[in-house]
């Protein structure tokens, strides 16, 4: 793997695209300081320019170098949760190209916890811009084969680090203004964040450019229509699959996920990828439990579903 990382780092420095594992999902990486390389990310994904990219760093010190301001809240949260699945949005230095940030004056920064991701950033010696390594609005990849299926030859290299552990994308919190704003929930919960820095407000869209990835109304979607249903209430027509945590039901395929949020999230996308390849008419997912630790899962299912799940 060490030689693969060195080869991938060289590609990053040459303006190439490398898919790599993080603890959340696989990312599609390019040199965050190279606007032309970043343009290749948008082209490969079919991603609109209004959706900014997260920049991966190898340390708090690298993050500070990219930030125009580094508030006390950023320092406290980074020390508590980095490396880990928390992205901090701060005001950016001019060295970050505008296409990384959808033209906004802020940038999302994260130090990933996966050893391959950290090794890649360190070997490249530059911050790496990386959204999820899939076509825009589709299911995020949690295995290297998901990347190959979605992006094919659009990627110069894929680093295979096995299945991811967290399974859904990072929590995104803006500390660029006061009070801090939760832009995307994830497996680091609002409750955990507020325990450290006090109350945060929930993010809302304002203007064409989104302040965070994952804020489009439709996102994280399998090709098969996905429905979120009360326990056991599956469609009566068609050939479908039912994903549940509590109440079983009759369906062509059934998959039981764990009733604990972290274990459920770790398997969710992988399960949906597998079912999406079975030529089904629908995938029904039992409404997940309520609670602060489930907010990230609820957000992903709400955006992937055609039933208007309310968080």
PDB file of C-alpha atoms in Angstrom:
ATOM      1  CA  UNK A   1       0.000   0.000   0.000  1.00  0.00           C
ATOM      2  CA  UNK A   2       2.908   2.409   0.711  1.00  0.00           C
ATOM      3  CA  UNK A   3       4.025   2.383  -2.924  1.00  0.00           C
ATOM      4  CA  UNK A   4       0.433   2.852  -4.080  1.00  0.00           C
ATOM      5  CA  UNK A   5       0.100   5.879  -1.810  1.00  0.00           C
ATOM      6  CA  UNK A   6       3.297   7.386  -3.217  1.00  0.00           C
ATOM      7  CA  UNK A   7       2.033   6.855  -6.774  1.00  0.00           C
ATOM      8  CA  UNK A   8      -1.335   8.378  -5.863  1.00  0.00           C
ATOM      9  CA  UNK A   9       0.373  11.366  -4.230  1.00  0.00           C
ATOM     10  CA  UNK A  10       2.402  11.959  -7.398  1.00  0.00           C
ATOM     11  CA  UNK A  11      -0.807  11.899  -9.448  1.00  0.00           C
ATOM     12  CA  UNK A  12      -2.398  14.452  -7.106  1.00  0.00           C
ATOM     13  CA  UNK A  13       0.601  16.758  -7.507  1.00  0.00           C
ATOM     14  CA  UNK A  14       0.396  16.374 -11.309  1.00  0.00           C
ATOM     15  CA  UNK A  15      -3.257  17.442 -11.406  1.00  0.00           C
ATOM     16  CA  UNK A  16      -4.760  13.948 -11.434  1.00  0.00           C
ATOM     17  CA  UNK A  17      -7.833  12.484  -9.759  1.00  0.00           C
ATOM     18  CA  UNK A  18      -7.459   9.807  -7.077  1.00  0.00           C
ATOM     19  CA  UNK A  19     -10.298   8.026  -5.301  1.00  0.00           C
ATOM     20  CA  UNK A  20      -9.343   7.118  -1.750  1.00  0.00           C
ATOM     21  CA  UNK A  21     -10.986   5.754   1.394  1.00  0.00           C
ATOM     22  CA  UNK A  22     -11.873   7.854   4.385  1.00  0.00           C
ATOM     23  CA  UNK A  23     -13.599   6.614   7.507  1.00  0.00           C
ATOM     24  CA  UNK A  24     -16.905   8.034   6.192  1.00  0.00           C
ATOM     25  CA  UNK A  25     -17.102   7.256   2.434  1.00  0.00           C
ATOM     26  CA  UNK A  26     -14.647   7.120  -0.474  1.00  0.00           C
ATOM     27  CA  UNK A  27     -13.573  10.528  -1.749  1.00  0.00           C
ATOM     28  CA  UNK A  28     -12.629  11.752  -5.235  1.00  0.00           C
ATOM     29  CA  UNK A  29      -9.497  13.760  -4.592  1.00  0.00           C
ATOM     30  CA  UNK A  30      -7.529  16.461  -6.381  1.00  0.00           C
ATOM     31  CA  UNK A  31      -5.006  19.089  -5.313  1.00  0.00           C
ATOM     32  CA  UNK A  32      -7.156  21.688  -3.555  1.00  0.00           C
ATOM     33  CA  UNK A  33      -4.753  24.460  -4.624  1.00  0.00           C
ATOM     34  CA  UNK A  34      -5.005  23.593  -8.353  1.00  0.00           C
ATOM     35  CA  UNK A  35      -8.156  25.066  -9.917  1.00  0.00           C
ATOM     36  CA  UNK A  36      -7.808  23.027 -13.129  1.00  0.00           C
ATOM     37  CA  UNK A  37      -7.550  19.776 -11.169  1.00  0.00           C
ATOM     38  CA  UNK A  38     -10.590  20.776  -9.129  1.00  0.00           C
ATOM     39  CA  UNK A  39     -12.527  21.389 -12.363  1.00  0.00           C
ATOM     40  CA  UNK A  40     -11.880  17.740 -13.227  1.00  0.00           C
ATOM     41  CA  UNK A  41     -13.717  16.679 -10.049  1.00  0.00           C
ATOM     42  CA  UNK A  42     -16.829  18.594 -11.076  1.00  0.00           C
ATOM     43  CA  UNK A  43     -16.674  17.180 -14.605  1.00  0.00           C
ATOM     44  CA  UNK A  44     -16.175  13.564 -13.457  1.00  0.00           C
ATOM     45  CA  UNK A  45     -19.083  13.748 -11.017  1.00  0.00           C
ATOM     46  CA  UNK A  46     -21.439  15.863 -13.117  1.00  0.00           C
ATOM     47  CA  UNK A  47     -21.554  18.121 -10.076  1.00  0.00           C
ATOM     48  CA  UNK A  48     -22.925  21.680 -10.281  1.00  0.00           C
ATOM     49  CA  UNK A  49     -20.581  24.514  -9.427  1.00  0.00           C
ATOM     50  CA  UNK A  50     -22.983  25.665  -6.688  1.00  0.00           C
ATOM     51  CA  UNK A  51     -21.986  22.704  -4.484  1.00  0.00           C
ATOM     52  CA  UNK A  52     -18.651  23.318  -2.689  1.00  0.00           C
ATOM     53  CA  UNK A  53     -16.018  20.700  -1.931  1.00  0.00           C
ATOM     54  CA  UNK A  54     -14.572  19.637   1.412  1.00  0.00           C
ATOM     55  CA  UNK A  55     -10.809  20.060   1.737  1.00  0.00           C
ATOM     56  CA  UNK A  56      -8.936  17.294   3.558  1.00  0.00           C
ATOM     57  CA  UNK A  57      -5.942  18.227   5.682  1.00  0.00           C
ATOM     58  CA  UNK A  58      -3.422  16.203   7.652  1.00  0.00           C
ATOM     59  CA  UNK A  59      -3.389  18.310  10.813  1.00  0.00           C
ATOM     60  CA  UNK A  60      -4.874  21.245  12.674  1.00  0.00           C
ATOM     61  CA  UNK A  61      -1.831  23.281  11.675  1.00  0.00           C
ATOM     62  CA  UNK A  62      -2.513  22.702   7.947  1.00  0.00           C
ATOM     63  CA  UNK A  63      -6.120  23.744   8.526  1.00  0.00           C
ATOM     64  CA  UNK A  64      -5.016  26.984  10.204  1.00  0.00           C
ATOM     65  CA  UNK A  65      -2.807  27.797   7.207  1.00  0.00           C
ATOM     66  CA  UNK A  66      -5.846  27.612   4.919  1.00  0.00           C
ATOM     67  CA  UNK A  67      -8.163  29.603   7.191  1.00  0.00           C
ATOM     68  CA  UNK A  68      -8.363  33.377   7.216  1.00  0.00           C
ATOM     69  CA  UNK A  69      -9.794  33.103  10.723  1.00  0.00           C
ATOM     70  CA  UNK A  70      -9.592  30.133  13.071  1.00  0.00           C
ATOM     71  CA  UNK A  71     -12.171  30.762  15.810  1.00  0.00           C
ATOM     72  CA  UNK A  72     -11.872  29.364  19.316  1.00  0.00           C
ATOM     73  CA  UNK A  73     -14.780  27.007  18.540  1.00  0.00           C
ATOM     74  CA  UNK A  74     -12.844  25.570  15.591  1.00  0.00           C
ATOM     75  CA  UNK A  75      -9.840  24.880  17.785  1.00  0.00           C
ATOM     76  CA  UNK A  76     -11.910  23.234  20.500  1.00  0.00           C
ATOM     77  CA  UNK A  77     -13.896  21.061  18.105  1.00  0.00           C
ATOM     78  CA  UNK A  78     -10.849  20.041  16.073  1.00  0.00           C
ATOM     79  CA  UNK A  79      -8.991  19.040  19.220  1.00  0.00           C
ATOM     80  CA  UNK A  80     -11.985  16.981  20.350  1.00  0.00           C
ATOM     81  CA  UNK A  81     -13.054  15.323  17.084  1.00  0.00           C
ATOM     82  CA  UNK A  82     -10.117  15.350  14.645  1.00  0.00           C
ATOM     83  CA  UNK A  83      -9.068  13.120  13.056  1.00  0.00           C
ATOM     84  CA  UNK A  84     -12.706  12.224  12.521  1.00  0.00           C
ATOM     85  CA  UNK A  85     -15.993  12.779  10.679  1.00  0.00           C
ATOM     86  CA  UNK A  86     -16.449  16.498  11.399  1.00  0.00           C
ATOM     87  CA  UNK A  87     -16.021  19.215   8.750  1.00  0.00           C
ATOM     88  CA  UNK A  88     -15.496  22.775   9.981  1.00  0.00           C
ATOM     89  CA  UNK A  89     -16.468  25.657   7.693  1.00  0.00           C
ATOM     90  CA  UNK A  90     -14.293  28.748   8.200  1.00  0.00           C
ATOM     91  CA  UNK A  91     -13.360  31.854   6.241  1.00  0.00           C
ATOM     92  CA  UNK A  92     -10.758  30.890   3.631  1.00  0.00           C
ATOM     93  CA  UNK A  93      -7.379  32.177   2.592  1.00  0.00           C
ATOM     94  CA  UNK A  94      -7.049  33.402  -1.006  1.00  0.00           C
ATOM     95  CA  UNK A  95      -4.843  30.401  -1.844  1.00  0.00           C
ATOM     96  CA  UNK A  96      -8.010  28.249  -1.998  1.00  0.00           C
ATOM     97  CA  UNK A  97      -9.441  28.594  -5.548  1.00  0.00           C
ATOM     98  CA  UNK A  98     -12.994  29.872  -5.856  1.00  0.00           C
ATOM     99  CA  UNK A  99     -14.201  26.724  -7.612  1.00  0.00           C
ATOM    100  CA  UNK A 100     -13.437  24.715  -4.460  1.00  0.00           C
ATOM    101  CA  UNK A 101     -15.883  26.846  -2.467  1.00  0.00           C
ATOM    102  CA  UNK A 102     -18.613  27.602  -5.055  1.00  0.00           C
ATOM    103  CA  UNK A 103     -17.378  31.204  -5.051  1.00  0.00           C
ATOM    104  CA  UNK A 104     -18.047  31.627  -1.336  1.00  0.00           C
ATOM    105  CA  UNK A 105     -15.566  33.171   1.078  1.00  0.00           C
ATOM    106  CA  UNK A 106     -15.679  30.078   3.301  1.00  0.00           C
ATOM    107  CA  UNK A 107     -14.196  26.596   3.020  1.00  0.00           C
ATOM    108  CA  UNK A 108     -14.990  23.280   4.701  1.00  0.00           C
ATOM    109  CA  UNK A 109     -11.938  21.608   6.269  1.00  0.00           C
ATOM    110  CA  UNK A 110     -11.590  18.117   7.702  1.00  0.00           C
ATOM    111  CA  UNK A 111      -8.827  15.863   9.004  1.00  0.00           C
ATOM    112  CA  UNK A 112      -9.921  12.328   8.098  1.00  0.00           C
ATOM    113  CA  UNK A 113      -9.342   9.435  10.484  1.00  0.00           C
ATOM    114  CA  UNK A 114      -8.576   6.773   7.857  1.00  0.00           C
ATOM    115  CA  UNK A 115      -4.835   5.946   7.762  1.00  0.00           C
ATOM    116  CA  UNK A 116      -4.783   5.777   3.946  1.00  0.00           C
ATOM    117  CA  UNK A 117      -6.418   9.194   3.596  1.00  0.00           C
ATOM    118  CA  UNK A 118      -4.012  10.780   6.085  1.00  0.00           C
ATOM    119  CA  UNK A 119      -1.010   9.125   4.463  1.00  0.00           C
ATOM    120  CA  UNK A 120      -2.107  10.390   1.038  1.00  0.00           C
ATOM    121  CA  UNK A 121      -2.427  14.017   2.189  1.00  0.00           C
ATOM    122  CA  UNK A 122       0.955  13.838   3.919  1.00  0.00           C
ATOM    123  CA  UNK A 123       2.676  12.211   0.944  1.00  0.00           C
ATOM    124  CA  UNK A 124       1.194  14.751  -1.484  1.00  0.00           C
ATOM    125  CA  UNK A 125       2.142  17.655   0.781  1.00  0.00           C
ATOM    126  CA  UNK A 126      -0.952  19.607  -0.294  1.00  0.00           C
ATOM    127  CA  UNK A 127      -4.537  19.774   0.953  1.00  0.00           C
ATOM    128  CA  UNK A 128      -6.848  17.505  -1.049  1.00  0.00           C
ATOM    129  CA  UNK A 129     -10.307  18.597  -2.176  1.00  0.00           C
ATOM    130  CA  UNK A 130     -12.573  15.565  -2.215  1.00  0.00           C
ATOM    131  CA  UNK A 131     -16.322  15.101  -2.434  1.00  0.00           C
ATOM    132  CA  UNK A 132     -17.716  11.559  -2.435  1.00  0.00           C
ATOM    133  CA  UNK A 133     -16.412   9.450  -5.341  1.00  0.00           C
ATOM    134  CA  UNK A 134     -19.674   8.939  -7.233  1.00  0.00           C
ATOM    135  CA  UNK A 135     -21.858  10.665  -9.792  1.00  0.00           C
ATOM    136  CA  UNK A 136     -23.685  13.658  -8.341  1.00  0.00           C
ATOM    137  CA  UNK A 137     -26.822  12.837  -6.256  1.00  0.00           C
ATOM    138  CA  UNK A 138     -26.124   9.088  -6.410  1.00  0.00           C
ATOM    139  CA  UNK A 139     -25.309   6.813  -3.469  1.00  0.00           C
ATOM    140  CA  UNK A 140     -21.944   7.546  -1.913  1.00  0.00           C
ATOM    141  CA  UNK A 141     -19.379   4.724  -2.197  1.00  0.00           C
ATOM    142  CA  UNK A 142     -18.279   2.748   0.844  1.00  0.00           C
ATOM    143  CA  UNK A 143     -16.142   0.279  -1.138  1.00  0.00           C
ATOM    144  CA  UNK A 144     -13.690   0.653  -4.022  1.00  0.00           C
ATOM    145  CA  UNK A 145     -15.974  -1.362  -6.315  1.00  0.00           C
ATOM    146  CA  UNK A 146     -18.722   1.238  -5.806  1.00  0.00           C
ATOM    147  CA  UNK A 147     -16.327   3.877  -7.163  1.00  0.00           C
ATOM    148  CA  UNK A 148     -15.486   1.764 -10.214  1.00  0.00           C
ATOM    149  CA  UNK A 149     -19.161   1.180 -10.938  1.00  0.00           C
ATOM    150  CA  UNK A 150     -20.084   4.860 -10.687  1.00  0.00           C
ATOM    151  CA  UNK A 151     -17.091   6.707 -12.144  1.00  0.00           C
ATOM    152  CA  UNK A 152     -15.259   4.115 -14.236  1.00  0.00           C
ATOM    153  CA  UNK A 153     -12.344   5.555 -16.224  1.00  0.00           C
ATOM    154  CA  UNK A 154     -12.941   9.132 -15.045  1.00  0.00           C
ATOM    155  CA  UNK A 155     -10.589   8.389 -12.130  1.00  0.00           C
ATOM    156  CA  UNK A 156      -6.822   8.120 -12.659  1.00  0.00           C
ATOM    157  CA  UNK A 157      -6.343   5.788  -9.681  1.00  0.00           C
ATOM    158  CA  UNK A 158      -8.378   4.137  -6.924  1.00  0.00           C
ATOM    159  CA  UNK A 159      -6.775   3.364  -3.580  1.00  0.00           C
ATOM    160  CA  UNK A 160      -8.594   0.347  -2.184  1.00  0.00           C
ATOM    161  CA  UNK A 161      -8.722   0.531   1.598  1.00  0.00           C
ATOM    162  CA  UNK A 162     -11.584  -1.914   2.058  1.00  0.00           C
ATOM    163  CA  UNK A 163     -15.026  -0.986   3.387  1.00  0.00           C
ATOM    164  CA  UNK A 164     -15.419   2.292   5.260  1.00  0.00           C
ATOM    165  CA  UNK A 165     -16.294   2.294   8.961  1.00  0.00           C
ATOM    166  CA  UNK A 166     -18.628   5.262   9.564  1.00  0.00           C
ATOM    167  CA  UNK A 167     -20.603   4.716   6.375  1.00  0.00           C
ATOM    168  CA  UNK A 168     -22.209   8.150   5.843  1.00  0.00           C
ATOM    169  CA  UNK A 169     -20.692  11.550   5.136  1.00  0.00           C
ATOM    170  CA  UNK A 170     -19.234  13.858   7.776  1.00  0.00           C
ATOM    171  CA  UNK A 171     -21.096  16.295   9.977  1.00  0.00           C
ATOM    172  CA  UNK A 172     -20.604  19.844   8.619  1.00  0.00           C
ATOM    173  CA  UNK A 173     -20.569  22.792  11.031  1.00  0.00           C
ATOM    174  CA  UNK A 174     -19.929  26.408  10.083  1.00  0.00           C
ATOM    175  CA  UNK A 175     -18.003  28.445  12.652  1.00  0.00           C
ATOM    176  CA  UNK A 176     -17.520  31.326  10.214  1.00  0.00           C
ATOM    177  CA  UNK A 177     -20.256  33.331  11.954  1.00  0.00           C
ATOM    178  CA  UNK A 178     -21.963  33.391  15.329  1.00  0.00           C
ATOM    179  CA  UNK A 179     -23.756  31.378  16.447  1.00  0.00           C
ATOM    180  CA  UNK A 180     -22.226  28.340  14.715  1.00  0.00           C
ATOM    181  CA  UNK A 181     -24.486  26.694  12.144  1.00  0.00           C
ATOM    182  CA  UNK A 182     -25.065  22.986  11.581  1.00  0.00           C
ATOM    183  CA  UNK A 183     -25.168  22.613   7.790  1.00  0.00           C
ATOM    184  CA  UNK A 184     -25.241  18.809   7.539  1.00  0.00           C
ATOM    185  CA  UNK A 185     -25.870  16.328  10.349  1.00  0.00           C
ATOM    186  CA  UNK A 186     -23.698  13.255  10.662  1.00  0.00           C
ATOM    187  CA  UNK A 187     -22.463  10.723  13.153  1.00  0.00           C
ATOM    188  CA  UNK A 188     -20.907  13.424  15.328  1.00  0.00           C
ATOM    189  CA  UNK A 189     -24.194  14.705  16.640  1.00  0.00           C
ATOM    190  CA  UNK A 190     -25.466  18.185  17.360  1.00  0.00           C
ATOM    191  CA  UNK A 191     -25.732  17.083  20.990  1.00  0.00           C
ATOM    192  CA  UNK A 192     -22.008  16.262  21.128  1.00  0.00           C
ATOM    193  CA  UNK A 193     -21.097  19.572  19.500  1.00  0.00           C
ATOM    194  CA  UNK A 194     -23.321  21.631  21.792  1.00  0.00           C
ATOM    195  CA  UNK A 195     -21.839  19.911  24.833  1.00  0.00           C
ATOM    196  CA  UNK A 196     -18.528  21.544  23.887  1.00  0.00           C
ATOM    197  CA  UNK A 197     -19.390  24.958  22.435  1.00  0.00           C
ATOM    198  CA  UNK A 198     -23.005  25.662  23.392  1.00  0.00           C
ATOM    199  CA  UNK A 199     -26.090  26.051  21.171  1.00  0.00           C
ATOM    200  CA  UNK A 200     -25.834  25.893  17.385  1.00  0.00           C
ATOM    201  CA  UNK A 201     -28.502  26.846  14.853  1.00  0.00           C
ATOM    202  CA  UNK A 202     -29.720  24.646  12.021  1.00  0.00           C
ATOM    203  CA  UNK A 203     -28.533  25.672   8.571  1.00  0.00           C
ATOM    204  CA  UNK A 204     -30.809  26.986   5.852  1.00  0.00           C
ATOM    205  CA  UNK A 205     -30.073  27.662   2.185  1.00  0.00           C
ATOM    206  CA  UNK A 206     -29.509  31.298   1.239  1.00  0.00           C
ATOM    207  CA  UNK A 207     -28.600  32.114  -2.354  1.00  0.00           C
ATOM    208  CA  UNK A 208     -27.525  29.961  -5.283  1.00  0.00           C
ATOM    209  CA  UNK A 209     -24.272  28.612  -3.839  1.00  0.00           C
ATOM    210  CA  UNK A 210     -24.714  26.127  -1.025  1.00  0.00           C
ATOM    211  CA  UNK A 211     -22.574  26.655   2.084  1.00  0.00           C
ATOM    212  CA  UNK A 212     -22.033  22.881   2.408  1.00  0.00           C
ATOM    213  CA  UNK A 213     -22.162  19.724   0.313  1.00  0.00           C
ATOM    214  CA  UNK A 214     -25.253  17.567   0.665  1.00  0.00           C
ATOM    215  CA  UNK A 215     -27.766  20.418   0.818  1.00  0.00           C
ATOM    216  CA  UNK A 216     -29.587  19.641  -2.434  1.00  0.00           C
ATOM    217  CA  UNK A 217     -33.159  18.435  -1.916  1.00  0.00           C
ATOM    218  CA  UNK A 218     -32.401  15.143  -3.711  1.00  0.00           C
ATOM    219  CA  UNK A 219     -29.173  13.386  -2.829  1.00  0.00           C
ATOM    220  CA  UNK A 220     -27.665  10.011  -1.833  1.00  0.00           C
ATOM    221  CA  UNK A 221     -30.099   8.259  -4.198  1.00  0.00           C
ATOM    222  CA  UNK A 222     -30.014   4.676  -5.426  1.00  0.00           C
ATOM    223  CA  UNK A 223     -31.299   4.129  -8.967  1.00  0.00           C
ATOM    224  CA  UNK A 224     -34.137   2.018  -7.560  1.00  0.00           C
ATOM    225  CA  UNK A 225     -36.975   4.153  -6.078  1.00  0.00           C
ATOM    226  CA  UNK A 226     -36.505   4.354  -2.315  1.00  0.00           C
ATOM    227  CA  UNK A 227     -39.435   4.699   0.085  1.00  0.00           C
ATOM    228  CA  UNK A 228     -39.312   5.359   3.826  1.00  0.00           C
ATOM    229  CA  UNK A 229     -42.249   3.578   5.454  1.00  0.00           C
ATOM    230  CA  UNK A 230     -43.707   2.921   8.911  1.00  0.00           C
ATOM    231  CA  UNK A 231     -42.658  -0.457  10.270  1.00  0.00           C
ATOM    232  CA  UNK A 232     -44.020  -3.316   8.170  1.00  0.00           C
ATOM    233  CA  UNK A 233     -45.977  -1.171   5.673  1.00  0.00           C
ATOM    234  CA  UNK A 234     -44.362  -2.158   2.388  1.00  0.00           C
ATOM    235  CA  UNK A 235     -45.880  -1.652  -1.094  1.00  0.00           C
ATOM    236  CA  UNK A 236     -48.233  -4.413  -2.216  1.00  0.00           C
ATOM    237  CA  UNK A 237     -47.226  -4.281  -5.868  1.00  0.00           C
ATOM    238  CA  UNK A 238     -43.947  -4.990  -7.590  1.00  0.00           C
ATOM    239  CA  UNK A 239     -40.830  -6.853  -6.584  1.00  0.00           C
ATOM    240  CA  UNK A 240     -39.038  -5.081  -3.795  1.00  0.00           C
ATOM    241  CA  UNK A 241     -36.743  -5.182  -0.796  1.00  0.00           C
ATOM    242  CA  UNK A 242     -37.475  -4.147   2.772  1.00  0.00           C
ATOM    243  CA  UNK A 243     -34.747  -2.794   5.048  1.00  0.00           C
ATOM    244  CA  UNK A 244     -35.766  -2.762   8.682  1.00  0.00           C
ATOM    245  CA  UNK A 245     -34.404  -2.510  12.208  1.00  0.00           C
ATOM    246  CA  UNK A 246     -37.467  -3.465  14.259  1.00  0.00           C
ATOM    247  CA  UNK A 247     -40.579  -4.727  12.469  1.00  0.00           C
ATOM    248  CA  UNK A 248     -40.266  -7.343   9.674  1.00  0.00           C
ATOM    249  CA  UNK A 249     -42.595  -7.555   6.672  1.00  0.00           C
ATOM    250  CA  UNK A 250     -43.186  -9.786   3.665  1.00  0.00           C
ATOM    251  CA  UNK A 251     -41.076  -8.754   0.653  1.00  0.00           C
ATOM    252  CA  UNK A 252     -39.019 -10.404  -2.083  1.00  0.00           C
ATOM    253  CA  UNK A 253     -35.883  -9.454  -0.103  1.00  0.00           C
ATOM    254  CA  UNK A 254     -35.532  -8.407   3.527  1.00  0.00           C
ATOM    255  CA  UNK A 255     -32.453  -7.028   5.254  1.00  0.00           C
ATOM    256  CA  UNK A 256     -32.258  -6.341   8.978  1.00  0.00           C
ATOM    257  CA  UNK A 257     -29.957  -3.572  10.167  1.00  0.00           C
ATOM    258  CA  UNK A 258     -28.859  -2.966  13.728  1.00  0.00           C
ATOM    259  CA  UNK A 259     -31.005  -0.745  15.982  1.00  0.00           C
ATOM    260  CA  UNK A 260     -27.909   1.240  17.091  1.00  0.00           C
ATOM    261  CA  UNK A 261     -27.230   4.378  15.035  1.00  0.00           C
ATOM    262  CA  UNK A 262     -23.493   3.875  14.438  1.00  0.00           C
ATOM    263  CA  UNK A 263     -23.856   0.235  13.365  1.00  0.00           C
ATOM    264  CA  UNK A 264     -26.883   1.080  11.182  1.00  0.00           C
ATOM    265  CA  UNK A 265     -25.075   3.941   9.425  1.00  0.00           C
ATOM    266  CA  UNK A 266     -22.006   1.794   8.802  1.00  0.00           C
ATOM    267  CA  UNK A 267     -24.092  -0.697   6.785  1.00  0.00           C
ATOM    268  CA  UNK A 268     -26.720   1.560   5.195  1.00  0.00           C
ATOM    269  CA  UNK A 269     -25.080   2.612   1.907  1.00  0.00           C
ATOM    270  CA  UNK A 270     -23.433  -0.773   1.389  1.00  0.00           C
ATOM    271  CA  UNK A 271     -26.837  -2.429   1.778  1.00  0.00           C
ATOM    272  CA  UNK A 272     -28.490   0.007  -0.649  1.00  0.00           C
ATOM    273  CA  UNK A 273     -25.705  -0.494  -3.208  1.00  0.00           C
ATOM    274  CA  UNK A 274     -26.226  -4.264  -3.076  1.00  0.00           C
ATOM    275  CA  UNK A 275     -30.013  -4.008  -3.403  1.00  0.00           C
ATOM    276  CA  UNK A 276     -29.704  -1.460  -6.198  1.00  0.00           C
ATOM    277  CA  UNK A 277     -28.030  -4.092  -8.350  1.00  0.00           C
ATOM    278  CA  UNK A 278     -30.859  -6.618  -8.039  1.00  0.00           C
ATOM    279  CA  UNK A 279     -33.289  -5.136 -10.547  1.00  0.00           C
ATOM    280  CA  UNK A 280     -35.978  -4.419  -7.965  1.00  0.00           C
ATOM    281  CA  UNK A 281     -39.037  -2.223  -8.410  1.00  0.00           C
ATOM    282  CA  UNK A 282     -38.614  -0.534  -5.047  1.00  0.00           C
ATOM    283  CA  UNK A 283     -36.595  -0.442  -1.841  1.00  0.00           C
ATOM    284  CA  UNK A 284     -38.594   0.287   1.311  1.00  0.00           C
ATOM    285  CA  UNK A 285     -36.743   1.380   4.446  1.00  0.00           C
ATOM    286  CA  UNK A 286     -38.398   1.323   7.847  1.00  0.00           C
ATOM    287  CA  UNK A 287     -38.525   4.776   9.449  1.00  0.00           C
ATOM    288  CA  UNK A 288     -35.433   4.981  11.656  1.00  0.00           C
ATOM    289  CA  UNK A 289     -35.600   5.645  15.395  1.00  0.00           C
ATOM    290  CA  UNK A 290     -35.793   9.182  16.765  1.00  0.00           C
ATOM    291  CA  UNK A 291     -32.929  10.748  18.709  1.00  0.00           C
ATOM    292  CA  UNK A 292     -29.905  12.993  18.321  1.00  0.00           C
ATOM    293  CA  UNK A 293     -27.603  10.167  17.248  1.00  0.00           C
ATOM    294  CA  UNK A 294     -29.945   9.302  14.342  1.00  0.00           C
ATOM    295  CA  UNK A 295     -30.068  12.796  12.768  1.00  0.00           C
ATOM    296  CA  UNK A 296     -27.428  11.979  10.141  1.00  0.00           C
ATOM    297  CA  UNK A 297     -29.189   8.789   9.048  1.00  0.00           C
ATOM    298  CA  UNK A 298     -32.574  10.559   8.899  1.00  0.00           C
ATOM    299  CA  UNK A 299     -31.067  13.345   6.771  1.00  0.00           C
ATOM    300  CA  UNK A 300     -29.639  10.880   4.232  1.00  0.00           C
ATOM    301  CA  UNK A 301     -32.858   8.872   3.965  1.00  0.00           C
ATOM    302  CA  UNK A 302     -34.958  12.023   3.666  1.00  0.00           C
ATOM    303  CA  UNK A 303     -32.909  13.234   0.687  1.00  0.00           C
ATOM    304  CA  UNK A 304     -32.794   9.785  -0.959  1.00  0.00           C
ATOM    305  CA  UNK A 305     -36.494   9.076  -0.524  1.00  0.00           C
ATOM    306  CA  UNK A 306     -39.500   9.894  -2.660  1.00  0.00           C
ATOM    307  CA  UNK A 307     -41.821   9.854   0.384  1.00  0.00           C
ATOM    308  CA  UNK A 308     -40.791  13.144   2.014  1.00  0.00           C
ATOM    309  CA  UNK A 309     -39.509  11.716   5.291  1.00  0.00           C
ATOM    310  CA  UNK A 310     -39.570  14.374   7.968  1.00  0.00           C
ATOM    311  CA  UNK A 311     -36.565  14.559  10.307  1.00  0.00           C
TER     312      UNK A 311
END
